[in-house]
Coordinates of N, CA, C and O in Angstrom, one line a residue:
M117 N 32.3 -82.2 23.4 CA 31.6 -82.3 22.1 C 30.1 -82.6 22.4 O 29.2 -82.1 21.7
K118 N 29.9 -83.5 23.4 CA 28.5 -83.8 23.8 C 27.7 -82.6 24.3 O 26.5 -82.5 24.1
T119 N 28.4 -81.8 25.0 CA 27.8 -80.6 25.6 C 27.3 -79.6 24.5 O 26.2 -79.1 24.5
I120 N 28.1 -79.5 23.4 CA 27.8 -78.7 22.3 C 26.5 -79.3 21.5 O 25.6 -78.6 21.1
G121 N 26.5 -80.6 21.4 CA 25.4 -81.3 20.8 C 24.1 -81.1 21.6 O 23.0 -80.9 21.0
R122 N 24.2 -81.3 22.9 CA 23.1 -81.1 23.7 C 22.5 -79.7 23.7 O 21.3 -79.4 23.7
L123 N 23.5 -78.7 23.7 CA 23.1 -77.3 23.6 C 22.4 -76.9 22.2 O 21.5 -76.3 22.2
F124 N 23.0 -77.5 21.2 CA 22.4 -77.3 19.9 C 21.0 -77.9 19.8 O 20.0 -77.3 19.2
A125 N 20.8 -79.1 20.3 CA 19.4 -79.7 20.4 C 18.5 -78.8 21.2 O 17.3 -78.7 20.8
G126 N 19.0 -78.3 22.3 CA 18.1 -77.4 23.1 C 17.7 -76.1 22.4 O 16.7 -75.7 22.5
I127 N 18.7 -75.5 21.7 CA 18.4 -74.3 21.0 C 17.5 -74.5 19.8 O 16.4 -73.8 19.7
V128 N 17.8 -75.4 18.9 CA 17.0 -75.6 17.7 C 15.7 -76.3 18.1 O 14.6 -75.9 17.7
G129 N 15.7 -77.4 18.8 CA 14.5 -78.1 19.2 C 13.7 -77.3 20.2 O 12.4 -77.4 20.1
G130 N 14.3 -76.5 21.0 CA 13.6 -75.7 22.0 C 12.8 -74.5 21.3 O 11.7 -74.2 21.7
I131 N 13.3 -74.1 20.1 CA 12.5 -73.0 19.4 C 11.2 -73.7 18.8 O 10.1 -73.0 18.9
V132 N 11.3 -74.9 18.3 CA 10.1 -75.6 17.8 C 9.1 -75.7 19.0 O 7.9 -75.4 18.8
V133 N 9.6 -76.3 20.1 CA 8.7 -76.5 21.2 C 8.1 -75.2 21.7 O 6.9 -75.1 22.0
A134 N 8.9 -74.1 21.8 CA 8.4 -72.8 22.3 C 7.3 -72.2 21.3 O 6.3 -71.8 21.8
L135 N 7.5 -72.3 20.0 CA 6.6 -71.8 19.1 C 5.3 -72.6 19.1 O 4.2 -72.1 19.0
L136 N 5.4 -74.0 19.2 CA 4.2 -74.8 19.4 C 3.4 -74.5 20.7 O 2.1 -74.4 20.6
S137 N 4.2 -74.3 21.7 CA 3.4 -74.0 23.0 C 2.8 -72.6 22.9 O 1.7 -72.4 23.4
Y138 N 3.4 -71.6 22.1 CA 2.8 -70.4 21.9 C 1.5 -70.5 21.0 O 0.5 -69.9 21.4
F139 N 1.5 -71.4 20.0 CA 0.3 -71.6 19.2 C -0.8 -72.2 20.0 O -1.9 -71.8 19.9
V140 N -0.5 -73.1 20.9 CA -1.5 -73.8 21.7 C -2.1 -72.8 22.7 O -3.3 -72.7 22.8
L141 N -1.2 -72.0 23.3 CA -1.7 -71.1 24.3 C -2.5 -69.9 23.7 O -3.5 -69.4 24.2
S142 N -2.0 -69.4 22.5 CA -2.7 -68.3 22.0 C -4.0 -68.7 21.3 O -5.0 -67.9 21.4
L143 N -4.2 -69.9 20.8 CA -5.5 -70.4 20.4 C -6.5 -70.5 21.5 O -7.6 -70.1 21.4
A144 N -6.0 -71.0 22.6 CA -6.8 -71.3 23.8 C -7.3 -70.0 24.5 O -8.4 -69.8 25.0
L145 N -6.4 -69.0 24.3 CA -6.8 -67.7 25.1 C -7.2 -66.6 24.1 O -7.3 -65.5 24.5
A146 N -7.4 -66.9 22.8 CA -7.6 -65.9 21.8 C -8.9 -65.1 22.0 O -9.0 -63.9 21.9
S147 N -10.0 -65.8 22.4 CA -11.3 -65.2 22.6 C -11.4 -64.4 23.8 O -12.2 -63.4 24.0
G148 N -10.6 -64.6 24.8 CA -10.6 -63.9 26.1 C -9.7 -62.7 26.1 O -9.2 -62.4 27.1
G149 N -9.4 -62.2 25.0 CA -8.4 -61.0 24.9 C -7.0 -61.5 24.5 O -6.3 -60.7 24.0
G150 N -6.8 -62.7 24.5 CA -5.4 -63.2 24.0 C -4.3 -62.9 24.9 O -4.4 -62.4 26.0
L151 N -3.2 -63.2 24.4 CA -1.9 -62.8 25.1 C -1.5 -61.5 24.8 O -1.5 -61.1 23.5
E152 N -1.0 -60.7 25.7 CA -0.4 -59.4 25.3 C 1.0 -59.6 24.7 O 1.5 -60.7 24.8
Q153 N 1.4 -58.5 24.1 CA 2.7 -58.6 23.4 C 3.8 -59.0 24.3 O 4.7 -59.7 24.0
D154 N 3.8 -58.4 25.6 CA 4.9 -58.8 26.5 C 4.8 -60.2 27.0 O 5.8 -60.9 27.2
N155 N 3.6 -60.6 27.2 CA 3.4 -62.0 27.6 C 3.8 -63.0 26.6 O 4.2 -64.1 26.9
I156 N 3.6 -62.7 25.3 CA 4.0 -63.6 24.2 C 5.5 -63.8 24.2 O 6.0 -65.0 24.2
S157 N 6.3 -62.8 24.4 CA 7.8 -63.0 24.4 C 8.1 -63.7 25.7 O 9.1 -64.5 25.7
L158 N 7.5 -63.5 26.8 CA 7.7 -64.3 28.1 C 7.5 -65.8 27.9 O 8.3 -66.6 28.3
V159 N 6.4 -66.1 27.2 CA 6.0 -67.5 27.0 C 7.1 -68.2 26.1 O 7.6 -69.2 26.4
I160 N 7.4 -67.5 25.0 CA 8.3 -68.1 24.0 C 9.7 -68.2 24.6 O 10.3 -69.3 24.6
F161 N 10.2 -67.2 25.2 CA 11.6 -67.3 25.8 C 11.6 -68.2 27.0 O 12.6 -68.8 27.3
G162 N 10.5 -68.2 27.8 CA 10.5 -69.1 29.0 C 10.5 -70.5 28.6 O 11.3 -71.3 29.2
V163 N 9.7 -70.9 27.7 CA 9.7 -72.3 27.3 C 11.0 -72.6 26.5 O 11.6 -73.8 26.7
W164 N 11.6 -71.8 25.7 CA 12.8 -72.0 25.0 C 13.9 -72.2 26.1 O 14.7 -73.1 25.9
G165 N 14.0 -71.4 27.1 CA 15.0 -71.5 28.1 C 14.9 -72.8 28.9 O 15.9 -73.4 29.2
L166 N 13.6 -73.2 29.2 CA 13.4 -74.4 29.8 C 13.8 -75.6 29.0 O 14.4 -76.6 29.5
M167 N 13.6 -75.6 27.7 CA 14.0 -76.7 26.8 C 15.5 -76.7 26.7 O 16.1 -77.9 26.6
V168 N 16.2 -75.6 26.7 CA 17.7 -75.7 26.6 C 18.2 -76.2 27.9 O 19.1 -77.0 27.9
L169 N 17.6 -75.9 29.1 CA 18.0 -76.5 30.3 C 17.8 -78.0 30.4 O 18.7 -78.7 30.8
V170 N 16.6 -78.4 29.9 CA 16.3 -79.8 29.9 C 17.3 -80.6 29.0 O 17.8 -81.7 29.4
S171 N 17.6 -80.0 27.9 CA 18.6 -80.6 26.9 C 20.0 -80.7 27.5 O 20.7 -81.7 27.3
I172 N 20.4 -79.7 28.2 CA 21.7 -79.7 28.9 C 21.8 -80.8 29.9 O 22.9 -81.4 30.1
L173 N 20.7 -81.0 30.6 CA 20.7 -82.0 31.7 C 20.6 -83.5 31.3 O 20.8 -84.3 32.0
T174 N 20.4 -83.7 30.0 CA 20.3 -85.1 29.4 C 21.7 -85.6 29.3 O 22.7 -84.9 29.3
K175 N 21.8 -86.9 29.2 CA 23.1 -87.6 29.1 C 23.8 -87.5 27.7 O 24.9 -87.3 27.6
R176 N 22.9 -87.6 26.7 CA 23.4 -87.6 25.4 C 22.7 -86.7 24.4 O 21.5 -86.4 24.7
P177 N 23.3 -86.2 23.3 CA 22.6 -85.3 22.5 C 21.4 -86.0 21.9 O 20.3 -85.4 21.6
A178 N 21.5 -87.3 21.5 CA 20.3 -88.0 20.9 C 19.1 -88.1 21.9 O 18.0 -88.0 21.5
R179 N 19.4 -88.2 23.2 CA 18.4 -88.2 24.1 C 17.7 -86.8 24.2 O 16.5 -86.7 24.4
A180 N 18.5 -85.8 24.1 CA 18.0 -84.4 24.1 C 17.0 -84.2 22.9 O 16.0 -83.6 23.1
W181 N 17.4 -84.7 21.8 CA 16.5 -84.6 20.6 C 15.3 -85.4 20.8 O 14.2 -85.0 20.4
R182 N 15.4 -86.6 21.4 CA 14.2 -87.4 21.7 C 13.2 -86.6 22.6 O 12.0 -86.7 22.3
V183 N 13.7 -86.0 23.6 CA 12.8 -85.2 24.5 C 12.1 -84.1 23.7 O 10.9 -83.9 23.8
Q184 N 12.9 -83.4 22.9 CA 12.4 -82.3 22.1 C 11.3 -82.7 21.2 O 10.2 -82.1 21.0
F185 N 11.6 -83.8 20.4 CA 10.6 -84.3 19.4 C 9.3 -84.8 20.1 O 8.2 -84.6 19.6
I186 N 9.4 -85.5 21.3 CA 8.2 -86.1 22.0 C 7.3 -84.9 22.6 O 6.1 -84.9 22.5
L187 N 8.0 -83.9 23.1 CA 7.3 -82.8 23.6 C 6.6 -82.0 22.5 O 5.4 -81.5 22.6
A188 N 7.3 -81.8 21.3 CA 6.7 -81.2 20.2 C 5.5 -82.0 19.7 O 4.4 -81.4 19.3
S189 N 5.6 -83.3 19.7 CA 4.4 -84.1 19.2 C 3.3 -84.0 20.2 O 2.1 -83.9 19.8
L190 N 3.5 -84.0 21.5 CA 2.4 -83.8 22.4 C 1.7 -82.4 22.3 O 0.5 -82.3 22.3
L191 N 2.5 -81.4 21.9 CA 1.9 -80.0 21.7 C 1.1 -80.1 20.4 O 0.1 -79.4 20.3
C192 N 1.6 -80.8 19.4 CA 0.8 -80.8 18.2 C -0.5 -81.6 18.4 O -1.5 -81.2 17.8
F193 N -0.5 -82.6 19.3 CA -1.7 -83.3 19.5 C -2.7 -82.5 20.4 O -3.9 -82.7 20.3
S194 N -2.2 -81.5 21.0 CA -3.0 -80.6 21.8 C -3.6 -79.4 21.0 O -4.4 -78.7 21.6
L195 N -3.1 -79.2 19.8 CA -3.7 -78.2 19.0 C -5.2 -78.2 18.8 O -5.9 -77.2 18.9
P196 N -5.7 -79.4 18.4 CA -7.2 -79.5 18.3 C -7.9 -79.1 19.6 O -9.0 -78.5 19.5
L197 N -7.4 -79.5 20.8 CA -8.1 -79.2 22.0 C -8.1 -77.8 22.2 O -9.2 -77.2 22.7
S198 N -7.1 -77.1 22.0 CA -7.0 -75.6 22.2 C -8.0 -74.9 21.2 O -8.5 -73.9 21.5
S199 N -8.1 -75.5 20.0 CA -9.0 -74.8 19.0 C -10.5 -75.1 19.4 O -11.4 -74.3 19.1
V200 N -10.8 -76.1 20.1 CA -12.2 -76.4 20.6 C -12.4 -75.4 21.7 O -13.6 -74.9 21.8
V201 N -11.5 -75.2 22.5 CA -11.6 -74.2 23.6 C -11.9 -72.8 23.0 O -12.8 -72.0 23.4
F202 N -11.2 -72.5 21.9 CA -11.3 -71.2 21.2 C -12.7 -71.1 20.6 O -13.4 -70.1 20.7
T203 N -13.2 -72.1 20.0 CA -14.5 -72.2 19.4 C -15.6 -72.0 20.4 O -16.6 -71.2 20.3
G204 N -15.5 -72.7 21.5 CA -16.5 -72.6 22.6 C -16.6 -71.3 23.2 O -17.6 -70.7 23.5
A205 N -15.4 -70.7 23.5 CA -15.3 -69.3 24.1 C -15.8 -68.3 23.2 O -16.5 -67.3 23.6
S206 N -15.6 -68.5 21.9 CA -16.1 -67.5 20.9 C -17.6 -67.6 20.7 O -18.2 -66.5 20.6
M207 N -18.1 -68.7 20.9 CA -19.6 -68.9 20.8 C -20.2 -68.3 22.0 O -21.4 -67.7 21.9
I208 N -19.6 -68.4 23.1 CA -20.1 -67.8 24.3 C -20.2 -66.3 24.2 O -21.1 -65.6 24.6
D209 N -19.1 -65.7 23.6 CA -19.1 -64.2 23.4 C -20.2 -63.7 22.5 O -20.7 -62.6 22.7
V210 N -20.6 -64.5 21.5 CA -21.7 -64.0 20.5 C -23.0 -64.6 20.8 O -23.9 -64.4 20.0
V211 N -23.2 -65.3 21.9 CA -24.5 -65.9 22.1 C -25.7 -64.9 22.3 O -26.8 -65.2 21.9
D212 N -25.3 -63.7 22.8 CA -26.4 -62.7 23.0 C -26.6 -61.9 21.7 O -27.6 -61.2 21.6
Q213 N -25.8 -62.1 20.7 CA -26.0 -61.4 19.4 C -27.0 -62.2 18.6 O -27.7 -63.1 19.0
S214 N -27.1 -61.9 17.3 CA -28.0 -62.5 16.4 C -27.7 -63.9 16.1 O -26.5 -64.4 16.3
A215 N -28.6 -64.7 15.6 CA -28.4 -66.0 15.2 C -27.4 -66.2 14.1 O -26.6 -67.2 14.1
P216 N -27.4 -65.4 13.1 CA -26.4 -65.5 12.0 C -25.0 -65.4 12.5 O -24.1 -66.1 12.1
A217 N -24.8 -64.5 13.6 CA -23.4 -64.4 14.1 C -23.0 -65.6 14.9 O -21.8 -66.1 14.8
L218 N -24.0 -66.3 15.5 CA -23.7 -67.5 16.2 C -23.4 -68.6 15.3 O -22.4 -69.4 15.5
I219 N -24.2 -68.7 14.2 CA -24.0 -69.7 13.2 C -22.6 -69.5 12.5 O -21.9 -70.4 12.3
G220 N -22.3 -68.3 12.2 CA -20.9 -68.0 11.6 C -19.8 -68.3 12.5 O -18.8 -68.8 12.0
T221 N -20.0 -68.1 13.8 CA -18.9 -68.4 14.7 C -18.8 -69.9 14.9 O -17.6 -70.4 15.0
F222 N -19.9 -70.6 14.8 CA -19.9 -72.1 14.9 C -19.1 -72.6 13.7 O -18.3 -73.5 13.8
V223 N -19.5 -72.2 12.4 CA -19.0 -72.7 11.2 C -17.5 -72.4 11.1 O -16.6 -73.2 10.8
G224 N -17.1 -71.1 11.4 CA -15.7 -70.7 11.4 C -14.9 -71.5 12.4 O -13.7 -71.9 12.1
G225 N -15.4 -71.6 13.6 CA -14.7 -72.4 14.7 C -14.5 -73.8 14.4 O -13.6 -74.4 14.7
S226 N -15.6 -74.4 13.7 CA -15.5 -75.8 13.3 C -14.4 -76.0 12.2 O -13.7 -77.0 12.2
L227 N -14.3 -75.0 11.3 CA -13.3 -75.1 10.3 C -11.9 -75.0 10.9 O -10.9 -75.7 10.5
V228 N -11.7 -74.1 11.8 CA -10.4 -74.0 12.5 C -10.1 -75.2 13.3 O -9.0 -75.7 13.3
T229 N -11.1 -75.8 14.0 CA -10.9 -77.0 14.7 C -10.5 -78.2 13.8 O -9.6 -79.0 14.1
M230 N -11.2 -78.3 12.6 CA -10.9 -79.3 11.7 C -9.5 -79.2 11.1 O -8.8 -80.1 11.1
L231 N -9.1 -78.0 10.8 CA -7.7 -77.8 10.2 C -6.7 -78.0 11.3 O -5.7 -78.7 11.0
A232 N -6.9 -77.6 12.5 CA -6.0 -77.9 13.6 C -5.9 -79.3 13.9 O -4.9 -79.9 14.3
G233 N -7.1 -80.0 13.8 CA -7.1 -81.4 14.1 C -6.3 -82.3 13.1 O -5.5 -83.1 13.5
V234 N -6.5 -82.0 11.9 CA -5.8 -82.7 10.8 C -4.3 -82.4 10.9 O -3.5 -83.4 10.9
T235 N -4.0 -81.1 10.9 CA -2.6 -80.8 10.9 C -1.9 -81.3 12.2 O -0.8 -81.8 12.1
G236 N -2.6 -81.0 13.3 CA -1.9 -81.4 14.6 C -1.8 -83.0 14.7 O -0.8 -83.4 15.2
F237 N -2.7 -83.7 14.2 CA -2.7 -85.2 14.3 C -1.5 -85.7 13.4 O -0.7 -86.5 13.9
F238 N -1.4 -85.2 12.2 CA -0.3 -85.8 11.3 C 1.0 -85.3 11.7 O 2.0 -86.0 11.7
M239 N 1.1 -84.0 12.1 CA 2.5 -83.4 12.5 C 2.8 -84.1 13.8 O 4.0 -84.5 14.0
G240 N 1.8 -84.3 14.7 CA 2.2 -85.0 16.0 C 2.6 -86.4 15.8 O 3.5 -87.0 16.4
L241 N 1.9 -87.1 14.8 CA 2.3 -88.5 14.5 C 3.7 -88.7 14.0 O 4.5 -89.5 14.4
I242 N 4.0 -87.8 13.0 CA 5.4 -87.8 12.5 C 6.4 -87.4 13.6 O 7.4 -88.1 13.7
L243 N 6.2 -86.4 14.3 CA 7.1 -86.0 15.4 C 7.3 -87.2 16.4 O 8.4 -87.4 17.0
L244 N 6.2 -87.8 16.8 CA 6.2 -88.9 17.8 C 7.0 -90.1 17.3 O 7.8 -90.6 18.1
V245 N 6.8 -90.4 16.0 CA 7.6 -91.6 15.5 C 9.1 -91.3 15.4 O 9.9 -92.0 15.8
I246 N 9.4 -90.1 15.0 CA 10.8 -89.6 15.0 C 11.4 -89.6 16.4 O 12.5 -90.1 16.7
G247 N 10.6 -89.1 17.4 CA 11.1 -89.0 18.8 C 11.3 -90.4 19.3 O 12.2 -90.6 20.2
L248 N 10.4 -91.3 19.0 CA 10.6 -92.7 19.5 C 11.7 -93.5 18.9 O 12.3 -94.4 19.5
L249 N 12.2 -93.0 17.7 CA 13.2 -93.7 17.0 C 14.6 -93.2 17.3 O 15.6 -93.8 17.2
I250 N 14.6 -91.9 17.8 CA 15.9 -91.2 18.0 C 16.2 -91.4 19.5 O 15.4 -91.3 20.3
G251 N 17.6 -91.6 19.8 CA 18.0 -91.6 21.1 C 17.7 -92.9 21.9 O 17.8 -92.9 23.2
R252 N 17.4 -94.0 21.3 CA 17.2 -95.2 22.0 C 18.5 -95.8 22.5 O 19.5 -95.5 22.0
E253 N 18.4 -96.5 23.6 CA 19.6 -97.2 24.1 C 20.0 -98.3 23.2 O 19.1 -99.1 22.8
N254 N 21.2 -98.5 23.0 CA 21.7 -99.6 22.2 C 21.6 -100.9 23.0 O 22.1 -101.0 24.2
A255 N 20.9 -101.9 22.5 CA 20.8 -103.2 23.2 C 21.9 -104.1 22.8 O 22.3 -104.2 21.7
V256 N 22.4 -104.7 23.8 CA 23.5 -105.7 23.6 C 22.9 -107.1 23.9 O 22.3 -107.3 25.0
I257 N 23.0 -108.0 22.9 CA 22.5 -109.3 23.0 C 23.6 -110.3 23.2 O 24.5 -110.3 22.4
I258 N 23.5 -111.0 24.3 CA 24.7 -112.0 24.6 C 24.0 -113.4 24.3 O 23.0 -113.7 24.9
V259 N 24.7 -114.1 23.4 CA 24.2 -115.5 23.2 C 25.3 -116.4 23.7 O 26.4 -116.4 23.3
N260 N 24.8 -117.3 24.6 CA 25.7 -118.3 25.1 C 25.5 -119.6 24.3 O 24.5 -120.1 24.1
Q261 N 26.6 -120.0 23.8 CA 26.6 -121.2 23.0 C 26.9 -122.4 23.9 O 27.9 -122.4 24.6
S262 N 26.1 -123.4 23.9 CA 26.3 -124.6 24.7 C 27.3 -125.5 23.9 O 27.8 -125.1 22.9
E263 N 27.4 -126.6 24.4 CA 28.4 -127.6 23.8 C 28.0 -127.7 22.3 O 26.9 -127.8 21.9
K264 N 29.1 -127.8 21.5 CA 28.8 -128.0 20.0 C 28.4 -129.4 19.8 O 29.0 -130.4 20.3
K265 N 27.3 -129.5 19.1 CA 26.8 -130.8 18.8 C 27.4 -131.3 17.5 O 27.6 -130.5 16.5
D266 N 27.7 -132.5 17.4 CA 28.3 -133.2 16.2 C 27.1 -133.3 15.2 O 26.1 -134.1 15.5
P267 N 27.2 -132.8 14.1 CA 26.1 -132.9 13.1 C 26.0 -134.4 12.5 O 25.1 -134.7 11.9
S268 N 27.0 -135.2 12.7 CA 26.9 -136.6 12.2 C 26.1 -137.5 13.0 O 25.7 -138.6 12.6
L269 N 25.6 -137.1 14.2 CA 24.7 -137.9 15.0 C 23.4 -138.0 14.3 O 22.4 -137.9 14.0

């Protein structure tokens, strides 16, 4: 039953991680021609397969979910960085053109970066909190009682 739970965590959580990794890579590589259609499927299925493998190798299904959530949160936190790379590369492409094109690229790229920053931060924060709360080891606290003291003293 644990194997099925780990496999389920890898399949479902792996899809989320694979799609987030695709978003990060496609934003970062968008101005340089982007990813080709064949490469998109290789990225998605490669990361998905890797996440299924990582989930199967964990000890418990809860630990597999923890790994998936934490990786998804890290990818959400990296969304603003990839949009900054997208904006910079787009501005380099239009620097030889007119000033309005450069200003438009700057404003559009800034809006994309702002949207990715807010969305990535809050989604990453939610996923990180969930990931840190799921799959923790159960702590056992042992309390040694010393001699019973007589309350009449």
